[in-house]
Amino acid sequence: MCGIVAAVAQRNVVPILLEGLKRLEYRGYDSAGLAVSTDDKEIKSVRKAGKVNHLTEQVKEDNLIGTTGIAHTRWATHGQPTAENAHPHCSGGTIMVVHNGIIENHEVLRQKLINAGYTFSSQTDTEVIAHLIAYYQKENHPLSEVVKQAVTCLEGAYSIAVMDRLSPGKIIAARSGSPLVLGVGIEEYFIASDPLALLPVTHQFQFLEEGDLVEITTSQATIYDQQGKQVQRPVATDHFEFDSAEKGNFKHYMLKEIHEQPEAINNTLEGRITENRILPQSFGCDAEKLLKEIDTVQIVACGTSYHSAMIARYWFETFGIACQVEIASEFRYRNIVVPKRCLFVTLSQSGETADTLSALRLAKKLGYASTLTICNVHGSSLVRESAMVCMTRAGAEIGVASTKAFTTQLTALLMLATVTGRLNGTVDAKQESTIAQALHKLPGLVKSALTLKNSIQHLAADFSHKQHALFLGRGTMYPLALEGALKLKEISYIHAEAYAAGELKHGPLALIDVDMPVIVIAPKNALLEKLKSNIEEVSARGGQLYVFADRSANLTETNCMKVIHMDTVPDIITPMICSVPLQLLAYEVAVIKGTDIDQPRNLAKSVTVE
Ligand code: G6P
């Protein structure tokens, strides 16, 4: 999704803006641009389709320098990903705007502005903002007031940064529905969609709240709330010490993040479990009291986070707590009947996914007993707006295909299900102790699952020329199969589907032939024998099987079945362990296919528009 970086300093800000854009690449984008000005009231801009590297080359060629600047990576929503549609958008050669989000009433505004004599040079919704600001601009009127007036006309979601050739050394930024953070330096201030963009220049951040507008110059940053009242927002300095935006020795962020999982899970657990117990305070100071007051759980999420929710439902139900899960974009448009004493849980890596955030806001209006988010980004909207919070502490996840955010979410969810069960009397001390001990072993077991990399590398060649793949699992391995299929399609562009193995006879069996690889996840559990029958059904029809099986599952290789042996692990934590080979399989296939692994085509890391 689009990314914004802006800076006001006494030094040349062009390298800061370009580095910031590189650091926001993970969000997904298809074009980029920047505008800078100097004190002599000159403003220059460059816009390019494609990667930030193209922009950087052009910026060098044009020898762009400036002390005030705004920059942007665009993910096309209105109009093709061309240089003309890339941001910044300009009005009258003076006003420059970058924008993240969608302006829903842009057609009405566009017509109004055309009638007032403005000419449009792009198909974007953003250009209306630039002309609207010019429209409201009057002599001697401060830019902040003009922007404030213009944004009151906007319907939809936005975060914007604005500069004006006639107000040198000043940037106005505003947010409503899309994230924005203010970075505080020494006699320099910055704006970005994510603190990660600014880590090379500052570790001090103020997260803007809904409706906030900020004016930055080299001497100060002034924040106004929705009512126009000057306000302070807390300065966050922790949590940003570790700059995980570096790839280190890994070829891709995704591979690095897969390998970071043992440490990430360790961080999720740290200080939250004793030898035999899971601490309710892991979910917030009031969690013990609030979790005692609930009978059922509703989880809402998107993408990979939704798959964690599906797995968690099995855990909650095993521990005697009724649980519903739903995709956020469906939940928010249904007529919901709210069960009594129901906890509303959101799961999100970014904490900014538009549908999940809207679902939370709706849930608060509908009167759920309480709200809780499991999230990876400090200060994100979901974190700020939920009553209870559990940070997954996975560190920045840059690869668009989520890996460590998924396994840390699962870890937090298993803790939540166990604690909720104990507080409601459905999980006893012995059960809790067994789970706590399994969780203690988890980082080490994930580490040993990573050693499967070499054998998976060999398998990957079998997939690289295939058009389709089918993933099968039962119980918690069914949502995990969905996640395995999602990983493969996201980064290798192979069409992959997942089925609950019991559904095989109800349709997908018709697809089985030598060209359809079938991946089966077969840990040793109560459903193994049933799964073996499904494996038979596939081999009897000439299907090529790849089975990730527990060593003690007694599955042996045949001509049409390759078996990848996995360690025996406690049943309750198999979803975290078995996700590792599926992530590695998708990764290795994508390496052979030579796709853009960290930034797959058409996808965005953080989907901040509907
Ligand atoms: C996008 C990302 C996925 C992610 C989903 C939900 O589609 O590409 O990797 O699972 O959004 O994001 P969230 O940040 O809410 O977990």
XYZ file of C-alpha atoms and ligand atoms in Angstrom:
626
model
C 0.000 0.000 0.000
C 1.107 3.605 -0.573
C 3.844 5.029 1.635
C 4.621 8.604 2.627
C 7.913 10.142 3.739
C 8.417 13.877 4.339
C 11.175 15.949 5.923
C 12.069 19.519 6.882
C 15.746 20.064 7.799
C 18.701 22.346 7.391
C 20.485 19.695 5.316
C 19.623 18.161 1.956
C 16.627 15.862 2.606
C 16.713 13.988 -0.732
C 18.789 11.016 0.581
C 16.514 10.814 3.659
C 13.411 10.691 1.458
C 14.854 8.063 -0.889
C 16.067 5.848 1.955
C 12.643 6.233 3.600
C 10.910 5.117 0.399
C 13.225 2.082 0.120
C 12.281 1.157 3.656
C 8.596 1.407 2.789
C 8.949 -0.803 -0.294
C 7.687 -3.765 1.702
C 4.221 -2.175 1.803
C 3.811 -2.836 -1.934
C 3.804 -0.159 -4.660
C 4.045 0.312 -8.393
C 5.378 3.854 -8.852
C 7.207 6.486 -6.814
C 7.901 10.192 -6.714
C 9.219 13.107 -4.687
C 9.193 16.886 -4.577
C 11.706 19.152 -2.846
C 12.067 22.860 -2.362
C 14.789 25.213 -1.255
C 14.584 28.528 0.507
C 14.581 30.377 -2.781
C 10.976 29.285 -3.305
C 11.743 26.836 -6.071
C 9.987 23.494 -6.102
C 11.052 20.516 -8.206
C 9.550 17.076 -8.543
C 10.329 13.719 -10.134
C 7.878 10.858 -10.669
C 8.554 7.425 -12.113
C 6.611 4.245 -12.795
C 8.248 1.156 -11.298
C 10.770 0.752 -8.516
C 12.324 3.337 -6.188
C 15.673 2.570 -7.874
C 14.335 4.155 -11.094
C 13.351 7.237 -9.139
C 16.771 7.378 -7.485
C 18.521 7.292 -10.870
C 16.353 10.120 -12.201
C 16.845 12.172 -9.034
C 20.619 11.823 -9.474
C 20.422 12.723 -13.126
C 18.367 15.842 -12.351
C 20.698 16.668 -9.461
C 17.768 17.298 -7.129
C 18.529 18.841 -3.751
C 16.344 20.578 -1.207
C 15.801 21.148 2.493
C 12.049 20.498 2.489
C 10.515 17.540 0.724
C 7.706 15.033 0.378
C 7.977 11.584 -1.177
C 5.653 8.710 -1.981
C 5.320 5.138 -3.170
C 1.986 4.580 -4.924
C -0.106 1.431 -5.103
C -2.547 2.115 -7.928
C -6.236 2.359 -7.054
C -7.507 5.125 -9.401
C -5.715 5.038 -12.759
C -2.798 3.013 -14.134
C 0.616 2.887 -12.410
C 2.147 5.538 -14.702
C 4.436 8.483 -14.015
C 1.486 10.874 -14.617
C -0.548 9.183 -11.904
C 2.380 8.912 -9.472
C 2.544 11.374 -6.566
C 3.268 14.206 -5.715
C 0.299 15.830 -7.432
C 0.513 19.499 -8.071
C -1.816 22.470 -8.378
C -0.756 25.665 -10.097
C 2.945 24.847 -9.841
C 2.874 25.682 -6.128
C 0.901 23.159 -4.051
C 2.351 19.604 -3.909
C 0.504 16.703 -2.274
C 1.245 13.062 -1.504
C -1.632 10.898 -0.321
C -2.251 7.457 1.085
C -5.851 6.140 1.100
C -8.951 6.608 -1.023
C -11.088 9.731 -1.438
C -14.563 8.356 -1.939
C -16.203 11.613 -3.084
C -13.426 12.454 -5.571
C -15.732 12.489 -8.603
C -18.035 15.141 -7.112
C -15.046 17.234 -6.015
C -13.353 16.825 -9.403
C -16.451 18.167 -11.199
C -16.744 21.068 -8.786
C -13.073 21.975 -9.330
C -13.315 21.616 -13.136
C -16.293 24.017 -13.034
C -14.113 26.399 -11.016
C -11.488 26.348 -13.790
C -8.966 23.746 -12.559
C -7.393 21.374 -15.084
C -6.623 17.759 -14.144
C -3.582 15.953 -15.478
C -4.051 12.542 -13.820
C -6.772 9.967 -13.214
C -6.116 9.866 -9.481
C -8.375 10.794 -6.600
C -5.353 12.540 -5.025
C -5.210 15.352 -7.552
C -8.498 16.742 -6.198
C -6.756 17.347 -2.860
C -4.047 19.492 -4.484
C -6.593 21.601 -6.388
C -8.886 21.819 -3.372
C -6.064 23.282 -1.294
C -5.277 25.778 -4.074
C -8.996 26.597 -4.264
C -9.158 27.523 -0.578
C -5.816 29.338 -0.592
C -6.060 33.052 0.045
C -3.300 35.563 0.517
C -1.785 35.619 4.022
C -3.785 32.587 5.073
C -1.564 30.049 6.929
C -1.127 26.812 4.957
C -2.249 24.735 7.970
C -5.644 26.460 7.998
C -6.079 26.055 4.266
C -5.288 22.328 4.475
C -7.633 21.974 7.443
C -10.433 23.582 5.420
C -9.708 21.378 2.393
C -9.683 18.086 4.330
C -13.122 18.782 5.797
C -14.453 18.301 2.235
C -12.862 14.855 1.902
C -14.834 11.654 2.432
C -12.943 8.384 2.711
C -9.551 7.546 4.146
C -6.412 9.577 3.869
C -3.077 10.515 5.207
C -1.453 13.394 3.332
C 1.651 15.543 3.314
C 1.492 18.940 1.657
C 4.085 21.551 0.717
C 3.625 24.956 -0.863
C 6.229 26.795 -2.936
C 5.055 30.009 -1.298
C 5.540 28.687 2.269
C 9.145 27.432 2.137
C 10.499 25.287 4.964
C 7.087 24.030 5.993
C 5.092 20.791 5.593
C 1.525 20.115 6.677
C 0.440 16.527 7.228
C -2.954 15.157 8.241
C -4.478 11.749 8.858
C -7.905 10.211 8.905
C -8.164 6.466 8.447
C -4.566 5.890 7.274
C -1.508 5.763 9.549
C 1.025 8.585 9.956
C 3.856 9.127 12.402
C 5.860 12.232 13.273
C 9.621 11.710 13.684
C 11.387 14.158 15.992
C 14.992 15.140 15.241
C 17.258 17.977 16.357
C 16.113 21.007 14.423
C 14.556 18.700 11.896
C 11.207 16.912 11.720
C 9.917 14.046 9.639
C 6.643 12.411 8.657
C 6.160 8.817 7.534
C 3.591 6.060 7.164
C 5.720 3.796 9.371
C 8.552 4.566 11.870
C 10.715 2.061 9.994
C 11.133 4.612 7.192
C 12.794 7.062 9.584
C 15.034 4.840 11.730
C 18.265 6.107 10.137
C 17.406 9.687 11.220
C 15.474 9.385 14.478
C 14.262 6.979 17.165
C 11.727 9.419 18.629
C 8.192 9.172 17.346
C 4.775 10.672 17.960
C 1.910 8.673 16.472
C -0.747 10.951 15.034
C -4.316 10.153 16.009
C -7.440 10.121 13.848
C -8.228 13.643 12.617
C -4.831 15.074 13.648
C -3.083 17.697 11.545
C 0.570 18.622 12.077
C 2.695 21.492 10.865
C 6.470 20.926 10.771
C 9.292 23.409 10.268
C 12.938 23.109 11.349
C 12.144 24.817 14.648
C 8.965 23.019 15.722
C 6.176 20.537 15.156
C 2.676 21.673 16.108
C -0.116 19.098 16.305
C -3.832 19.988 16.163
C -6.616 17.510 16.908
C -9.852 17.077 14.931
C -11.397 20.076 16.695
C -8.413 22.262 15.769
C -7.129 22.361 19.374
C -3.344 22.295 19.808
C -2.399 18.964 21.423
C 0.631 16.907 22.467
C 0.953 13.266 21.506
C 3.158 10.970 23.614
C 6.737 10.523 22.418
C 7.642 6.852 21.934
C 11.348 6.082 22.068
C 11.502 2.354 22.895
C 10.912 -0.555 20.614
C 12.755 1.026 17.712
C 16.315 0.242 18.771
C 16.456 -2.856 16.652
C 16.451 -1.979 12.995
C 15.267 -5.121 11.297
C 15.067 -3.383 7.933
C 18.441 -4.927 7.064
C 18.620 -8.240 5.180
C 21.938 -9.273 6.705
C 23.359 -12.375 5.024
C 20.020 -13.534 3.702
C 19.100 -13.253 0.058
C 15.542 -12.160 0.841
C 13.704 -10.661 3.812
C 11.294 -13.576 3.668
C 14.087 -16.108 4.222
C 15.522 -13.978 7.020
C 12.115 -13.730 8.662
C 11.524 -17.487 8.379
C 14.839 -18.000 10.211
C 14.009 -15.394 12.844
C 11.017 -17.410 14.056
C 12.682 -19.181 17.014
C 13.848 -15.839 18.402
C 10.574 -14.095 17.554
C 8.543 -16.775 19.373
C 10.909 -16.515 22.302
C 10.167 -12.780 22.419
C 6.423 -13.432 22.302
C 6.719 -15.742 25.304
C 9.227 -13.729 27.317
C 7.929 -12.644 30.702
C 4.526 -14.071 29.925
C 4.821 -17.674 31.041
C 6.231 -19.364 34.126
C 7.201 -23.002 34.178
C 3.588 -24.099 34.532
C 1.399 -21.067 34.023
C 0.499 -18.466 31.452
C 0.056 -15.004 32.896
C -3.254 -13.261 32.095
C -1.443 -9.889 32.326
C 0.173 -10.816 28.995
C -3.011 -9.376 27.502
C -3.109 -6.169 29.571
C -3.465 -5.040 33.180
C -7.231 -5.636 33.297
C -7.142 -8.868 31.295
C -7.676 -11.183 34.293
C -10.905 -9.411 35.209
C -12.124 -8.902 31.633
C -11.403 -12.456 30.448
C -13.339 -13.881 33.427
C -16.405 -12.054 32.183
C -16.617 -13.725 28.786
C -18.229 -16.966 27.598
C -17.501 -16.833 23.875
C -14.961 -15.379 21.463
C -15.363 -13.777 18.031
C -12.118 -13.441 16.046
C -11.884 -11.232 12.966
C -8.879 -10.856 10.631
C -7.686 -10.877 7.005
C -5.224 -12.936 4.952
C -2.649 -14.918 6.885
C -3.977 -13.504 10.165
C -7.347 -15.033 9.312
C -5.675 -18.444 9.021
C -4.262 -18.017 12.552
C -7.789 -17.262 13.706
C -9.071 -20.481 12.102
C -6.402 -22.510 13.906
C -7.152 -20.766 17.202
C -10.802 -21.786 16.980
C -9.750 -25.439 17.395
C -7.787 -24.465 20.528
C -10.565 -22.389 22.102
C -13.052 -25.183 21.490
C -10.647 -27.817 22.860
C -10.520 -25.686 26.023
C -14.333 -25.438 26.261
C -14.765 -21.875 24.933
C -17.120 -21.302 21.988
C -15.348 -19.427 19.204
C -16.379 -17.938 15.870
C -13.941 -16.643 13.264
C -14.641 -14.436 10.293
C -12.921 -12.517 7.511
C -13.092 -8.818 8.412
C -14.474 -7.669 5.053
C -17.448 -10.019 5.502
C -17.993 -9.337 9.181
C -18.310 -5.595 8.710
C -21.154 -5.868 6.189
C -23.290 -8.540 7.864
C -26.133 -8.030 10.283
C -24.402 -9.237 13.391
C -26.220 -10.791 16.316
C -23.850 -10.202 19.227
C -23.694 -13.154 21.627
C -23.787 -12.352 25.345
C -20.451 -12.040 27.151
C -18.509 -12.272 23.885
C -14.906 -11.104 23.517
C -14.095 -9.472 20.170
C -10.537 -10.318 19.036
C -8.680 -8.826 16.079
C -5.472 -10.307 14.676
C -3.140 -8.270 12.532
C 0.537 -8.026 11.742
C 0.310 -4.350 10.773
C -2.513 -3.164 13.022
C -3.689 -0.979 10.137
C -5.617 -3.321 7.835
C -8.626 -1.210 6.846
C -11.269 -3.952 7.024
C -10.034 -5.287 10.376
C -9.953 -1.783 11.845
C -13.475 -1.029 10.606
C -14.662 -4.337 12.042
C -13.222 -3.376 15.441
C -14.910 0.029 15.329
C -18.204 -1.636 14.408
C -17.799 -4.202 17.202
C -17.331 -1.426 19.743
C -20.614 0.156 18.630
C -22.406 -3.208 18.670
C -21.554 -3.759 22.314
C -19.228 -6.764 22.574
C -18.173 -7.484 26.162
C -14.614 -6.334 25.442
C -12.029 -6.048 22.670
C -8.542 -7.488 22.342
C -5.954 -7.278 19.595
C -2.942 -9.468 18.896
C -0.693 -7.295 16.814
C 2.930 -6.775 15.758
C 3.129 -2.993 15.350
C 3.397 -0.685 18.341
C 1.230 2.409 18.233
C -0.847 1.064 15.333
C -4.546 1.881 15.138
C -5.747 -1.556 16.326
C -3.430 -1.357 19.329
C -4.616 2.121 20.249
C -8.282 1.329 19.861
C -8.530 -2.066 21.621
C -9.229 -2.533 25.330
C -6.696 -5.361 25.660
C -3.494 -5.789 23.683
C -0.891 -8.507 23.224
C 2.101 -7.444 21.130
C 3.616 -10.354 19.231
C 7.110 -8.742 19.355
C 8.180 -10.460 16.114
C 10.198 -7.433 14.986
C 9.529 -5.637 11.708
C 8.250 -8.007 9.049
C 9.254 -6.713 5.629
C 8.481 -9.609 3.265
C 4.939 -9.211 1.962
C 4.254 -12.903 2.581
C 3.768 -13.125 6.331
C 5.833 -15.755 8.193
C 7.109 -14.832 11.664
C 4.044 -12.660 12.288
C 1.927 -15.793 11.703
C 3.761 -18.142 14.059
C 4.023 -15.500 16.800
C 0.307 -14.764 16.445
C -0.375 -18.483 16.885
C 1.815 -18.514 19.980
C -0.100 -15.597 21.502
C -3.423 -17.206 20.549
C -2.549 -20.483 22.246
C -1.693 -18.498 25.378
C -4.973 -16.578 25.132
C -7.093 -19.712 24.655
C -5.396 -21.402 27.616
C -5.715 -18.406 29.946
C -9.346 -17.839 28.981
C -10.107 -21.509 29.630
C -8.391 -21.421 33.015
C -10.131 -18.233 34.130
C -13.458 -19.754 33.149
C -12.792 -23.086 34.848
C -12.595 -25.209 31.678
C -8.809 -25.694 31.716
C -7.259 -27.209 34.847
C -3.789 -26.626 36.299
C -2.432 -29.875 34.828
C -3.582 -29.004 31.321
C -2.174 -25.495 31.640
C 1.150 -26.877 32.822
C 1.332 -29.262 29.822
C 0.684 -26.370 27.446
C 3.201 -24.087 29.197
C 5.839 -26.794 28.877
C 5.069 -27.283 25.189
C 5.384 -23.522 24.685
C 8.786 -23.517 26.396
C 9.965 -26.114 23.865
C 8.489 -24.271 20.894
C 11.438 -22.017 19.862
C 13.829 -25.009 19.868
C 11.422 -27.185 17.884
C 10.896 -24.446 15.292
C 14.663 -24.169 15.025
C 15.020 -27.852 14.282
C 12.199 -27.661 11.698
C 14.345 -25.083 9.873
C 16.909 -27.816 9.187
C 14.453 -29.258 6.631
C 15.535 -26.481 4.269
C 17.925 -28.655 2.249
C 15.497 -31.502 1.641
C 12.781 -28.987 0.720
C 15.173 -27.314 -1.723
C 15.376 -30.655 -3.590
C 11.601 -31.030 -3.735
C 11.050 -27.497 -4.998
C 12.256 -28.328 -8.522
C 9.244 -30.672 -8.909
C 6.891 -27.697 -8.472
C 8.490 -24.985 -10.514
C 6.866 -26.039 -13.819
C 3.491 -26.891 -12.347
C 0.431 -24.710 -12.899
C -1.517 -25.919 -9.873
C -1.060 -27.485 -6.447
C -3.417 -28.898 -3.854
C -2.826 -28.791 -0.074
C -4.655 -31.150 2.289
C -4.970 -31.369 6.056
C -7.386 -32.274 8.815
C -8.138 -30.514 12.117
C -5.740 -27.597 12.705
C -3.782 -28.816 9.692
C -6.695 -27.761 7.452
C -6.268 -24.000 8.088
C -2.533 -24.603 7.969
C -3.021 -26.141 4.499
C -4.887 -22.940 3.536
C -1.896 -20.934 4.745
C 0.545 -23.197 2.842
C -1.475 -22.693 -0.351
C -1.630 -18.931 0.229
C 2.158 -18.738 0.685
C 2.766 -20.690 -2.541
C 0.362 -18.599 -4.630
C 1.531 -15.268 -3.168
C 5.181 -15.642 -4.070
C 5.445 -18.306 -6.797
C 2.214 -17.364 -8.651
C 1.284 -21.071 -8.854
C -2.439 -21.566 -8.453
C -2.753 -23.374 -5.132
C -5.850 -24.495 -3.290
C -6.366 -26.119 0.069
C -9.045 -28.507 1.219
C -10.006 -30.217 4.409
C -8.888 -33.728 3.453
C -12.346 -35.108 4.245
C -13.768 -32.969 1.421
C -11.560 -34.619 -1.198
C -14.365 -36.852 -2.468
C -16.701 -33.898 -2.796
C -14.958 -32.329 -5.753
C -11.185 -31.891 -5.748
C -10.541 -35.582 -6.439
C -11.677 -34.835 -10.010
C -8.552 -32.684 -10.440
C -6.046 -35.357 -9.486
C -3.591 -36.382 -12.201
C 0.202 -36.453 -12.638
C 0.291 -32.688 -13.125
C -1.374 -31.913 -9.825
C 1.078 -32.129 -6.906
C -0.732 -32.800 -3.639
C 0.878 -31.614 -0.406
C -0.331 -33.306 2.753
C 0.481 -32.325 6.328
C 0.390 -35.453 8.449
C 1.415 -35.031 12.088
C 0.772 -37.944 14.424
C -2.611 -37.210 15.951
C -6.093 -38.665 16.337
C -6.891 -37.937 12.670
C -3.815 -39.589 11.147
C -5.514 -42.857 10.150
C -8.312 -40.966 8.410
C -5.736 -38.848 6.621
C -3.943 -41.988 5.456
C -7.167 -43.057 3.701
C -7.214 -39.703 1.898
C -3.596 -40.253 0.860
C -4.655 -43.632 -0.583
C -7.448 -41.960 -2.531
C -4.933 -39.642 -4.189
C -2.349 -42.342 -4.976
C -5.004 -44.652 -6.409
C -5.715 -41.925 -9.001
C -2.104 -41.385 -10.011
C -1.614 -38.191 -8.017
C 1.905 -37.114 -6.998
C 2.026 -36.775 -3.214
C 4.394 -34.784 -0.987
C 3.726 -35.672 2.615
C 5.148 -33.800 5.613
C 4.798 -36.605 8.120
C 5.681 -37.346 11.702
C 8.599 -39.789 11.829
C 6.460 -42.257 13.759
C 3.522 -42.050 11.337
C 4.746 -45.121 9.406
C 4.456 -43.534 6.001
C 7.015 -44.785 3.500
C 8.031 -43.404 0.153
C 6.635 -44.895 -3.051
C 6.995 -43.885 -6.690
C 4.140 -41.491 -6.339
C 4.742 -40.349 -2.757
C 7.659 -38.408 -1.320
C 7.772 -38.262 2.450
C 9.494 -35.494 4.395
C 9.995 -36.775 7.921
C 9.374 -34.387 10.788
C 10.125 -34.677 14.502
C 7.402 -35.805 16.854
C 6.212 -32.724 18.749
C 3.451 -32.038 21.292
C 0.188 -32.118 19.333
C -0.995 -28.696 20.531
C 1.935 -26.845 18.933
C 2.059 -28.693 15.581
C 0.571 -25.714 13.679
C 3.616 -23.550 14.511
C 6.091 -26.315 13.705
C 4.419 -27.488 10.486
C 4.153 -23.956 9.112
C 7.954 -23.859 8.748
C 8.301 -26.471 5.936
C 5.338 -24.935 4.104
C 6.961 -21.481 4.221
C 10.259 -22.971 3.026
C 8.562 -24.856 0.202
C 6.883 -21.679 -1.111
C 10.170 -19.805 -0.763
C 12.300 -22.385 -2.594
C 9.794 -22.746 -5.443
C 9.727 -18.952 -5.847
C 13.545 -18.844 -5.888
C 13.582 -21.313 -8.792
C 10.886 -19.345 -10.593
C 12.799 -16.117 -10.044
C 9.829 -14.079 -8.820
C 10.009 -10.904 -6.756
C 9.787 -12.767 -3.445
C 9.698 -9.879 -0.991
C 7.391 -7.747 -3.090
C 5.192 -10.091 -5.143
C 3.287 -8.507 -7.999
C -0.014 -6.764 -7.201
C 0.259 -7.381 -3.445
C 0.786 -5.005 -0.552
C 2.093 -5.673 2.933
C -0.273 -3.373 4.690
C -3.726 -3.006 3.145
C -4.893 0.331 4.505
C -7.724 0.777 1.999
C -10.842 -1.300 1.634
C -2.021 -8.322 3.263
C -0.659 -8.979 3.438
C -0.825 -10.335 4.117
C -1.558 -10.168 5.438
C -2.906 -9.436 5.249
C -3.500 -9.037 6.599
O -2.792 -9.039 2.367
O -0.048 -9.141 2.182
O 0.439 -10.906 4.351
O -1.793 -11.419 5.995
O -2.698 -8.217 4.519
O -2.652 -8.116 7.201
P -2.525 -7.853 8.752
O -1.468 -6.783 8.850
O -3.873 -7.343 9.194
O -2.146 -9.113 9.404
